[in-house]
Amino acid sequence: QVQLVESGGALVQPGGSLRLSCTLSGFRLDTYAIGWFRQAPGKEREGISCISGDSGSTNYRMGGQGRFFISRDNAKNTVYLDLNNLNSEDTADYYCATIRGGSSWCGSSWMSEPFTWGRGTQVTVSS
């Protein structure tokens, strides 16, 4: 059974940084593309970044690259999302998900094709 568990969310001051983790079980990380998404209060869920399982190539939502960085550790079966220079607009629940029912590649449509979700981790940016 495929399971994803997010962790690392916290209360952080503006300008701060966090590392979120998405630990996978039930499948090998290098066979799945994994995306990070977030949903802010009162807003629709949006994609942040995706990392392909086969090549490790990364995709970012337009404008997202620069503050947020996705990476993975196959040995730990974990995908990370580093959040930098956070501001109040980054306050949201952050989720990871497999893409397209178990595809190993992100492609250009990954934001619209999340499949299996984790339960999320909360990030609050406030002074």
Short mmCIF file of N, CA, C and O in Angstrom, two decimals:
data_model
loop_
_atom_site.label_atom_id
_atom_site.label_comp_id
_atom_site.label_asym_id
_atom_site.label_seq_id
_atom_site.Cartn_x
_atom_site.Cartn_y
_atom_site.Cartn_z
N GLN A 1 0.85 -1.19 0.00
CA GLN A 1 0.00 0.00 0.00
C GLN A 1 0.88 1.24 0.00
O GLN A 1 1.79 1.36 0.81
N VAL A 2 0.58 2.15 -0.90
CA VAL A 2 1.36 3.38 -1.01
C VAL A 2 0.94 4.35 0.08
O VAL A 2 -0.24 4.63 0.27
N GLN A 3 1.91 4.85 0.84
CA GLN A 3 1.63 5.85 1.87
C GLN A 3 2.68 6.94 1.82
O GLN A 3 3.86 6.68 1.56
N LEU A 4 2.24 8.16 2.08
CA LEU A 4 3.12 9.31 2.14
C LEU A 4 2.85 10.05 3.45
O LEU A 4 1.69 10.29 3.79
N VAL A 5 3.90 10.42 4.16
CA VAL A 5 3.77 11.13 5.42
C VAL A 5 4.63 12.37 5.39
O VAL A 5 5.86 12.28 5.24
N GLU A 6 3.98 13.52 5.53
CA GLU A 6 4.70 14.79 5.56
C GLU A 6 5.07 15.16 6.99
O GLU A 6 4.37 14.80 7.94
N SER A 7 6.16 15.91 7.13
CA SER A 7 6.57 16.42 8.43
C SER A 7 7.42 17.66 8.22
O SER A 7 7.84 17.96 7.09
N GLY A 8 7.67 18.36 9.31
CA GLY A 8 8.55 19.53 9.25
C GLY A 8 7.84 20.86 9.32
O GLY A 8 8.50 21.90 9.44
N GLY A 9 6.52 20.86 9.24
CA GLY A 9 5.80 22.12 9.33
C GLY A 9 5.94 22.72 10.72
O GLY A 9 6.09 22.02 11.71
N ALA A 10 5.91 24.06 10.77
CA ALA A 10 6.09 24.74 12.05
C ALA A 10 5.66 26.19 11.93
O ALA A 10 5.32 26.67 10.84
N LEU A 11 5.68 26.87 13.07
CA LEU A 11 5.51 28.32 13.10
C LEU A 11 6.89 28.94 12.90
O LEU A 11 7.83 28.62 13.63
N VAL A 12 7.00 29.83 11.92
CA VAL A 12 8.30 30.43 11.61
C VAL A 12 8.09 31.92 11.37
O VAL A 12 7.03 32.35 10.90
N GLN A 13 9.10 32.70 11.68
CA GLN A 13 9.01 34.14 11.49
C GLN A 13 9.24 34.51 10.03
O GLN A 13 9.91 33.77 9.30
N PRO A 14 8.70 35.62 9.60
CA PRO A 14 8.97 36.09 8.22
C PRO A 14 10.47 36.16 7.96
O PRO A 14 11.24 36.60 8.81
N GLY A 15 10.86 35.70 6.78
CA GLY A 15 12.26 35.64 6.42
C GLY A 15 12.94 34.35 6.80
O GLY A 15 14.09 34.11 6.41
N GLY A 16 12.27 33.52 7.55
CA GLY A 16 12.84 32.26 8.00
C GLY A 16 12.79 31.17 6.95
O GLY A 16 12.30 31.36 5.84
N SER A 17 13.31 30.00 7.34
CA SER A 17 13.38 28.86 6.44
C SER A 17 12.86 27.61 7.14
O SER A 17 12.90 27.51 8.38
N LEU A 18 12.42 26.66 6.35
CA LEU A 18 11.98 25.36 6.85
C LEU A 18 12.36 24.29 5.84
O LEU A 18 12.45 24.57 4.64
N ARG A 19 12.53 23.08 6.33
CA ARG A 19 12.67 21.92 5.46
C ARG A 19 11.51 20.99 5.76
O ARG A 19 11.37 20.48 6.87
N LEU A 20 10.70 20.75 4.75
CA LEU A 20 9.62 19.78 4.85
C LEU A 20 10.08 18.45 4.29
O LEU A 20 10.86 18.40 3.34
N SER A 21 9.58 17.38 4.90
CA SER A 21 9.92 16.03 4.45
C SER A 21 8.66 15.28 4.05
O SER A 21 7.60 15.47 4.65
N CYS A 22 8.82 14.43 3.06
CA CYS A 22 7.74 13.54 2.62
C CYS A 22 8.34 12.15 2.56
O CYS A 22 9.14 11.85 1.67
N THR A 23 7.99 11.32 3.54
CA THR A 23 8.54 9.98 3.62
C THR A 23 7.55 8.99 3.03
O THR A 23 6.38 8.99 3.39
N LEU A 24 8.04 8.17 2.15
CA LEU A 24 7.21 7.25 1.39
C LEU A 24 7.37 5.83 1.90
O LEU A 24 8.48 5.42 2.29
N SER A 25 6.31 5.08 1.86
CA SER A 25 6.37 3.66 2.19
C SER A 25 5.49 2.90 1.22
O SER A 25 4.55 3.44 0.65
N GLY A 26 5.84 1.67 1.02
CA GLY A 26 5.05 0.83 0.13
C GLY A 26 5.52 0.84 -1.30
O GLY A 26 5.00 0.09 -2.12
N PHE A 27 6.50 1.68 -1.60
CA PHE A 27 7.04 1.70 -2.95
C PHE A 27 8.40 2.38 -2.92
O PHE A 27 8.74 3.09 -1.98
N ARG A 28 9.16 2.17 -3.97
CA ARG A 28 10.48 2.77 -4.08
C ARG A 28 10.39 4.16 -4.65
O ARG A 28 9.73 4.40 -5.65
N LEU A 29 11.08 5.08 -4.01
CA LEU A 29 11.03 6.47 -4.42
C LEU A 29 11.50 6.65 -5.85
O LEU A 29 10.96 7.46 -6.60
N ASP A 30 12.48 5.87 -6.29
CA ASP A 30 13.05 6.12 -7.62
C ASP A 30 12.16 5.61 -8.74
O ASP A 30 12.50 5.73 -9.92
N THR A 31 10.99 5.08 -8.39
CA THR A 31 10.05 4.66 -9.42
C THR A 31 8.83 5.58 -9.52
O THR A 31 7.96 5.37 -10.35
N TYR A 32 8.79 6.61 -8.66
CA TYR A 32 7.63 7.49 -8.62
C TYR A 32 8.04 8.96 -8.72
O TYR A 32 9.02 9.37 -8.09
N ALA A 33 7.27 9.71 -9.48
CA ALA A 33 7.37 11.17 -9.41
C ALA A 33 6.56 11.64 -8.21
O ALA A 33 5.47 11.14 -7.95
N ILE A 34 7.11 12.60 -7.48
CA ILE A 34 6.45 13.13 -6.29
C ILE A 34 6.32 14.64 -6.42
O ILE A 34 7.29 15.33 -6.75
N GLY A 35 5.14 15.13 -6.15
CA GLY A 35 4.89 16.57 -6.19
C GLY A 35 4.60 17.12 -4.81
O GLY A 35 4.07 16.43 -3.95
N TRP A 36 4.97 18.38 -4.63
CA TRP A 36 4.57 19.13 -3.43
C TRP A 36 3.51 20.15 -3.83
O TRP A 36 3.63 20.83 -4.86
N PHE A 37 2.50 20.24 -2.97
CA PHE A 37 1.39 21.15 -3.18
C PHE A 37 1.12 21.89 -1.87
O PHE A 37 1.58 21.47 -0.81
N ARG A 38 0.36 22.95 -1.95
CA ARG A 38 -0.04 23.63 -0.73
C ARG A 38 -1.44 24.21 -0.90
O ARG A 38 -1.89 24.47 -2.02
N GLN A 39 -2.09 24.41 0.24
CA GLN A 39 -3.40 25.05 0.24
C GLN A 39 -3.45 26.04 1.38
O GLN A 39 -3.38 25.65 2.56
N ALA A 40 -3.57 27.30 1.02
CA ALA A 40 -3.67 28.36 2.01
C ALA A 40 -5.13 28.53 2.42
O ALA A 40 -6.04 28.16 1.67
N PRO A 41 -5.36 29.07 3.59
CA PRO A 41 -6.74 29.27 4.05
C PRO A 41 -7.56 30.07 3.05
O PRO A 41 -7.15 31.14 2.60
N GLY A 42 -8.70 29.51 2.66
CA GLY A 42 -9.59 30.21 1.75
C GLY A 42 -9.17 30.21 0.30
O GLY A 42 -9.78 30.89 -0.53
N LYS A 43 -8.12 29.47 -0.02
CA LYS A 43 -7.62 29.45 -1.40
C LYS A 43 -7.61 28.03 -1.94
O LYS A 43 -7.67 27.06 -1.20
N GLU A 44 -7.50 27.94 -3.26
CA GLU A 44 -7.41 26.64 -3.89
C GLU A 44 -6.01 26.04 -3.71
O GLU A 44 -5.03 26.77 -3.55
N ARG A 45 -5.97 24.75 -3.75
CA ARG A 45 -4.68 24.07 -3.67
C ARG A 45 -3.85 24.37 -4.91
O ARG A 45 -4.39 24.42 -6.02
N GLU A 46 -2.57 24.55 -4.74
CA GLU A 46 -1.69 24.85 -5.87
C GLU A 46 -0.43 24.00 -5.82
O GLU A 46 0.04 23.62 -4.75
N GLY A 47 0.09 23.71 -6.98
CA GLY A 47 1.33 22.95 -7.06
C GLY A 47 2.53 23.83 -6.80
O GLY A 47 2.51 25.02 -7.12
N ILE A 48 3.57 23.24 -6.21
CA ILE A 48 4.80 23.96 -5.94
C ILE A 48 5.93 23.42 -6.80
O ILE A 48 6.58 24.16 -7.53
N SER A 49 6.16 22.12 -6.70
CA SER A 49 7.29 21.54 -7.40
C SER A 49 7.09 20.04 -7.52
O SER A 49 6.31 19.44 -6.79
N CYS A 50 7.81 19.45 -8.46
CA CYS A 50 7.74 18.01 -8.69
C CYS A 50 9.14 17.49 -8.98
O CYS A 50 9.94 18.20 -9.62
N ILE A 51 9.42 16.26 -8.52
CA ILE A 51 10.70 15.64 -8.83
C ILE A 51 10.43 14.27 -9.41
O ILE A 51 9.66 13.48 -8.86
N SER A 52 11.03 13.99 -10.53
CA SER A 52 10.82 12.72 -11.21
C SER A 52 11.56 11.60 -10.50
O SER A 52 12.65 11.79 -9.96
N GLY A 53 10.97 10.42 -10.55
CA GLY A 53 11.58 9.29 -9.88
C GLY A 53 12.72 8.69 -10.67
O GLY A 53 13.71 8.23 -10.11
N ASP A 54 12.60 8.70 -11.98
CA ASP A 54 13.62 8.02 -12.78
C ASP A 54 14.87 8.87 -12.95
O ASP A 54 15.99 8.41 -12.70
N SER A 55 14.71 10.12 -13.32
CA SER A 55 15.87 10.96 -13.62
C SER A 55 16.24 11.92 -12.49
O SER A 55 17.35 12.44 -12.45
N GLY A 56 15.30 12.18 -11.59
CA GLY A 56 15.54 13.18 -10.56
C GLY A 56 15.38 14.59 -11.07
O GLY A 56 15.71 15.55 -10.35
N SER A 57 14.89 14.74 -12.29
CA SER A 57 14.69 16.10 -12.81
C SER A 57 13.57 16.79 -12.05
O SER A 57 12.68 16.13 -11.50
N THR A 58 13.65 18.10 -12.01
CA THR A 58 12.70 18.87 -11.20
C THR A 58 11.89 19.84 -12.05
O THR A 58 12.37 20.35 -13.06
N ASN A 59 10.68 20.09 -11.62
CA ASN A 59 9.80 21.07 -12.24
C ASN A 59 9.27 21.99 -11.15
O ASN A 59 9.00 21.54 -10.04
N TYR A 60 9.13 23.24 -11.48
CA TYR A 60 8.59 24.21 -10.54
C TYR A 60 7.45 24.97 -11.18
O TYR A 60 7.48 25.28 -12.37
N ARG A 61 6.44 25.28 -10.36
CA ARG A 61 5.38 26.17 -10.82
C ARG A 61 6.02 27.49 -11.20
O ARG A 61 6.95 27.95 -10.53
N MET A 62 5.51 28.09 -12.25
CA MET A 62 6.10 29.32 -12.74
C MET A 62 6.23 30.34 -11.62
O MET A 62 5.26 30.62 -10.92
N GLY A 63 7.39 30.85 -11.43
CA GLY A 63 7.64 31.82 -10.38
C GLY A 63 8.02 31.22 -9.06
O GLY A 63 8.41 31.92 -8.14
N GLY A 64 7.93 29.89 -8.95
CA GLY A 64 8.22 29.27 -7.68
C GLY A 64 9.68 29.01 -7.42
O GLY A 64 10.13 28.98 -6.29
N GLN A 65 10.42 28.80 -8.49
CA GLN A 65 11.83 28.50 -8.31
C GLN A 65 12.56 29.75 -7.84
O GLN A 65 12.34 30.85 -8.33
N GLY A 66 13.45 29.56 -6.91
CA GLY A 66 14.19 30.68 -6.35
C GLY A 66 14.11 30.71 -4.84
O GLY A 66 15.09 30.99 -4.18
N ARG A 67 12.96 30.43 -4.29
CA ARG A 67 12.81 30.35 -2.84
C ARG A 67 12.59 28.93 -2.37
O ARG A 67 12.91 28.60 -1.23
N PHE A 68 11.99 28.13 -3.21
CA PHE A 68 11.65 26.76 -2.82
C PHE A 68 12.49 25.79 -3.65
O PHE A 68 12.65 25.97 -4.85
N PHE A 69 13.00 24.73 -2.98
CA PHE A 69 13.85 23.77 -3.66
C PHE A 69 13.45 22.35 -3.28
O PHE A 69 13.34 22.04 -2.10
N ILE A 70 13.25 21.53 -4.28
CA ILE A 70 12.87 20.14 -4.06
C ILE A 70 14.08 19.25 -4.24
O ILE A 70 14.93 19.52 -5.10
N SER A 71 14.16 18.21 -3.44
CA SER A 71 15.25 17.25 -3.56
C SER A 71 14.78 15.92 -3.01
O SER A 71 13.68 15.81 -2.46
N ARG A 72 15.61 14.90 -3.14
CA ARG A 72 15.22 13.60 -2.64
C ARG A 72 16.43 12.84 -2.14
O ARG A 72 17.56 13.10 -2.55
N ASP A 73 16.17 11.88 -1.26
CA ASP A 73 17.19 10.96 -0.76
C ASP A 73 16.62 9.57 -0.95
O ASP A 73 15.76 9.12 -0.17
N ASN A 74 17.08 8.88 -1.97
CA ASN A 74 16.53 7.56 -2.27
C ASN A 74 16.77 6.57 -1.14
O ASN A 74 15.93 5.71 -0.87
N ALA A 75 17.90 6.69 -0.49
CA ALA A 75 18.21 5.75 0.60
C ALA A 75 17.22 5.89 1.75
O ALA A 75 16.94 4.91 2.45
N LYS A 76 16.72 7.09 1.96
CA LYS A 76 15.75 7.33 3.03
C LYS A 76 14.32 7.32 2.51
O LYS A 76 13.39 7.53 3.29
N ASN A 77 14.17 7.10 1.20
CA ASN A 77 12.83 7.10 0.60
C ASN A 77 12.07 8.37 0.95
O ASN A 77 10.87 8.34 1.25
N THR A 78 12.76 9.50 0.89
CA THR A 78 12.20 10.77 1.34
C THR A 78 12.45 11.86 0.30
O THR A 78 13.54 11.95 -0.27
N VAL A 79 11.43 12.66 0.11
CA VAL A 79 11.52 13.85 -0.72
C VAL A 79 11.44 15.07 0.19
O VAL A 79 10.65 15.09 1.13
N TYR A 80 12.28 16.05 -0.08
CA TYR A 80 12.33 17.26 0.74
C TYR A 80 11.85 18.47 -0.05
O TYR A 80 11.96 18.53 -1.28
N LEU A 81 11.33 19.43 0.68
CA LEU A 81 11.03 20.73 0.11
C LEU A 81 11.60 21.79 1.04
O LEU A 81 11.15 21.92 2.18
N ASP A 82 12.62 22.48 0.57
CA ASP A 82 13.24 23.56 1.34
C ASP A 82 12.53 24.87 1.01
O ASP A 82 12.42 25.24 -0.15
N LEU A 83 12.05 25.51 2.06
CA LEU A 83 11.34 26.79 1.93
C LEU A 83 12.22 27.88 2.52
O LEU A 83 12.63 27.79 3.67
N ASN A 84 12.50 28.91 1.73
CA ASN A 84 13.39 29.98 2.17
C ASN A 84 12.71 31.34 2.06
O ASN A 84 11.78 31.51 1.27
N ASN A 85 13.18 32.26 2.87
CA ASN A 85 12.69 33.63 2.84
C ASN A 85 11.16 33.66 2.89
O ASN A 85 10.50 34.29 2.07
N LEU A 86 10.63 32.98 3.87
CA LEU A 86 9.18 32.81 3.97
C LEU A 86 8.49 34.12 4.32
O LEU A 86 9.05 34.97 5.03
N ASN A 87 7.28 34.26 3.82
CA ASN A 87 6.44 35.41 4.16
C ASN A 87 5.04 34.91 4.50
O ASN A 87 4.73 33.72 4.36
N SER A 88 4.21 35.81 4.94
CA SER A 88 2.88 35.42 5.43
C SER A 88 2.04 34.72 4.37
O SER A 88 1.18 33.90 4.69
N GLU A 89 2.31 35.03 3.10
CA GLU A 89 1.54 34.40 2.03
C GLU A 89 1.91 32.93 1.84
O GLU A 89 1.24 32.22 1.10
N ASP A 90 2.97 32.49 2.48
CA ASP A 90 3.36 31.08 2.41
C ASP A 90 2.67 30.25 3.49
O ASP A 90 2.85 29.02 3.52
N THR A 91 1.90 30.89 4.36
CA THR A 91 1.14 30.15 5.36
C THR A 91 0.13 29.25 4.66
O THR A 91 -0.70 29.71 3.88
N ALA A 92 0.22 27.95 4.94
CA ALA A 92 -0.63 26.98 4.24
C ALA A 92 -0.39 25.60 4.82
O ALA A 92 0.57 25.37 5.57
N ASP A 93 -1.26 24.69 4.42
CA ASP A 93 -1.00 23.27 4.63
C ASP A 93 -0.25 22.76 3.40
O ASP A 93 -0.68 23.02 2.27
N TYR A 94 0.82 22.05 3.64
CA TYR A 94 1.67 21.55 2.56
C TYR A 94 1.51 20.04 2.45
O TYR A 94 1.58 19.33 3.46
N TYR A 95 1.34 19.59 1.22
CA TYR A 95 1.09 18.18 0.96
C TYR A 95 2.05 17.65 -0.10
O TYR A 95 2.45 18.37 -1.01
N CYS A 96 2.36 16.37 0.00
CA CYS A 96 3.05 15.71 -1.10
C CYS A 96 2.10 14.66 -1.68
O CYS A 96 1.17 14.20 -1.02
N ALA A 97 2.37 14.31 -2.93
CA ALA A 97 1.50 13.38 -3.62
C ALA A 97 2.26 12.66 -4.72
O ALA A 97 3.18 13.22 -5.32
N THR A 98 1.85 11.43 -4.99
CA THR A 98 2.34 10.77 -6.19
C THR A 98 1.66 11.43 -7.39
O THR A 98 0.64 12.11 -7.26
N ILE A 99 2.23 11.22 -8.54
CA ILE A 99 1.71 11.87 -9.75
C ILE A 99 1.19 10.81 -10.72
O ILE A 99 1.84 9.81 -10.98
N ARG A 100 -0.03 11.04 -11.16
CA ARG A 100 -0.56 10.26 -12.28
C ARG A 100 -0.65 8.77 -11.96
O ARG A 100 -0.40 7.93 -12.81
N GLY A 101 -1.00 8.44 -10.71
CA GLY A 101 -1.24 7.05 -10.37
C GLY A 101 0.00 6.19 -10.33
O GLY A 101 -0.11 4.96 -10.41
N GLY A 102 1.17 6.81 -10.21
CA GLY A 102 2.39 6.03 -10.10
C GLY A 102 3.36 6.22 -11.24
O GLY A 102 4.23 5.40 -11.46
N SER A 103 3.25 7.31 -11.95
CA SER A 103 4.20 7.61 -13.01
C SER A 103 5.56 7.98 -12.42
O SER A 103 5.63 8.54 -11.33
N SER A 104 6.60 7.69 -13.16
CA SER A 104 7.94 8.00 -12.68
C SER A 104 8.43 9.37 -13.16
O SER A 104 9.51 9.79 -12.78
N TRP A 105 7.64 10.04 -13.97
CA TRP A 105 8.06 11.32 -14.51
C TRP A 105 7.03 12.40 -14.23
O TRP A 105 5.86 12.13 -14.14
N CYS A 106 7.50 13.64 -14.10
CA CYS A 106 6.61 14.75 -13.80
C CYS A 106 5.89 15.25 -15.04
O CYS A 106 4.66 15.38 -15.05
N GLY A 107 6.65 15.55 -16.08
CA GLY A 107 6.06 16.13 -17.28
C GLY A 107 5.53 17.52 -17.02
O GLY A 107 5.78 18.13 -15.99
N SER A 108 4.78 18.03 -17.97
CA SER A 108 4.27 19.40 -17.88
C SER A 108 2.92 19.47 -17.20
O SER A 108 2.44 20.58 -16.89
N SER A 109 2.28 18.34 -16.95
CA SER A 109 0.92 18.35 -16.41
C SER A 109 0.84 17.90 -14.97
O SER A 109 -0.24 17.64 -14.45
N TRP A 110 1.99 17.84 -14.28
CA TRP A 110 2.00 17.24 -12.95
C TRP A 110 1.09 17.96 -11.98
O TRP A 110 0.53 17.35 -11.07
N MET A 111 0.91 19.27 -12.13
CA MET A 111 0.10 20.03 -11.17
C MET A 111 -1.36 19.61 -11.20
O MET A 111 -2.07 19.78 -10.21
N SER A 112 -1.81 19.10 -12.32
CA SER A 112 -3.21 18.72 -12.43
C SER A 112 -3.43 17.22 -12.27
O SER A 112 -4.55 16.75 -12.42
N GLU A 113 -2.35 16.51 -11.93
CA GLU A 113 -2.47 15.05 -11.86
C GLU A 113 -1.95 14.44 -10.57
O GLU A 113 -1.33 13.37 -10.59
N PRO A 114 -2.17 15.07 -9.42
CA PRO A 114 -1.81 14.38 -8.18
C PRO A 114 -2.71 13.17 -7.98
O PRO A 114 -3.86 13.17 -8.44
N PHE A 115 -2.19 12.15 -7.32
CA PHE A 115 -2.97 10.92 -7.21
C PHE A 115 -3.15 10.48 -5.77
O PHE A 115 -4.22 10.59 -5.21
N THR A 116 -2.10 10.00 -5.13
CA THR A 116 -2.17 9.59 -3.74
C THR A 116 -1.56 10.68 -2.87
O THR A 116 -0.42 11.06 -3.10
N TRP A 117 -2.32 11.09 -1.86
CA TRP A 117 -1.91 12.22 -1.03
C TRP A 117 -1.42 11.77 0.34
O TRP A 117 -1.89 10.76 0.89
N GLY A 118 -0.53 12.57 0.90
CA GLY A 118 -0.26 12.48 2.32
C GLY A 118 -1.28 13.31 3.07
O GLY A 118 -2.19 13.92 2.46
N ARG A 119 -1.15 13.38 4.39
CA ARG A 119 -2.13 14.09 5.20
C ARG A 119 -1.77 15.55 5.43
O ARG A 119 -2.57 16.30 5.97
N GLY A 120 -0.58 15.93 5.04
CA GLY A 120 -0.20 17.33 5.10
C GLY A 120 0.54 17.72 6.36
O GLY A 120 0.52 17.01 7.37
N THR A 121 1.23 18.84 6.26
CA THR A 121 1.92 19.44 7.40
C THR A 121 1.70 20.95 7.33
O THR A 121 1.74 21.53 6.24
N GLN A 122 1.49 21.56 8.48
CA GLN A 122 1.08 22.96 8.51
C GLN A 122 2.29 23.88 8.68
O GLN A 122 3.12 23.68 9.58
N VAL A 123 2.34 24.90 7.83
CA VAL A 123 3.36 25.94 7.92
C VAL A 123 2.66 27.26 8.21
O VAL A 123 1.75 27.66 7.47
N THR A 124 3.08 27.91 9.28
CA THR A 124 2.54 29.22 9.63
C THR A 124 3.68 30.22 9.70
O THR A 124 4.65 30.00 10.44
N VAL A 125 3.55 31.28 8.93
CA VAL A 125 4.58 32.32 8.91
C VAL A 125 4.00 33.55 9.60
O VAL A 125 3.07 34.18 9.10
N SER A 126 4.56 33.87 10.75
CA SER A 126 4.02 34.98 11.53
C SER A 126 5.07 35.47 12.51
O SER A 126 5.89 34.69 13.01
N SER A 127 5.04 36.76 12.78
CA SER A 127 5.94 37.32 13.78
C SER A 127 5.28 37.35 15.14
O SER A 127 5.90 37.77 16.13
#
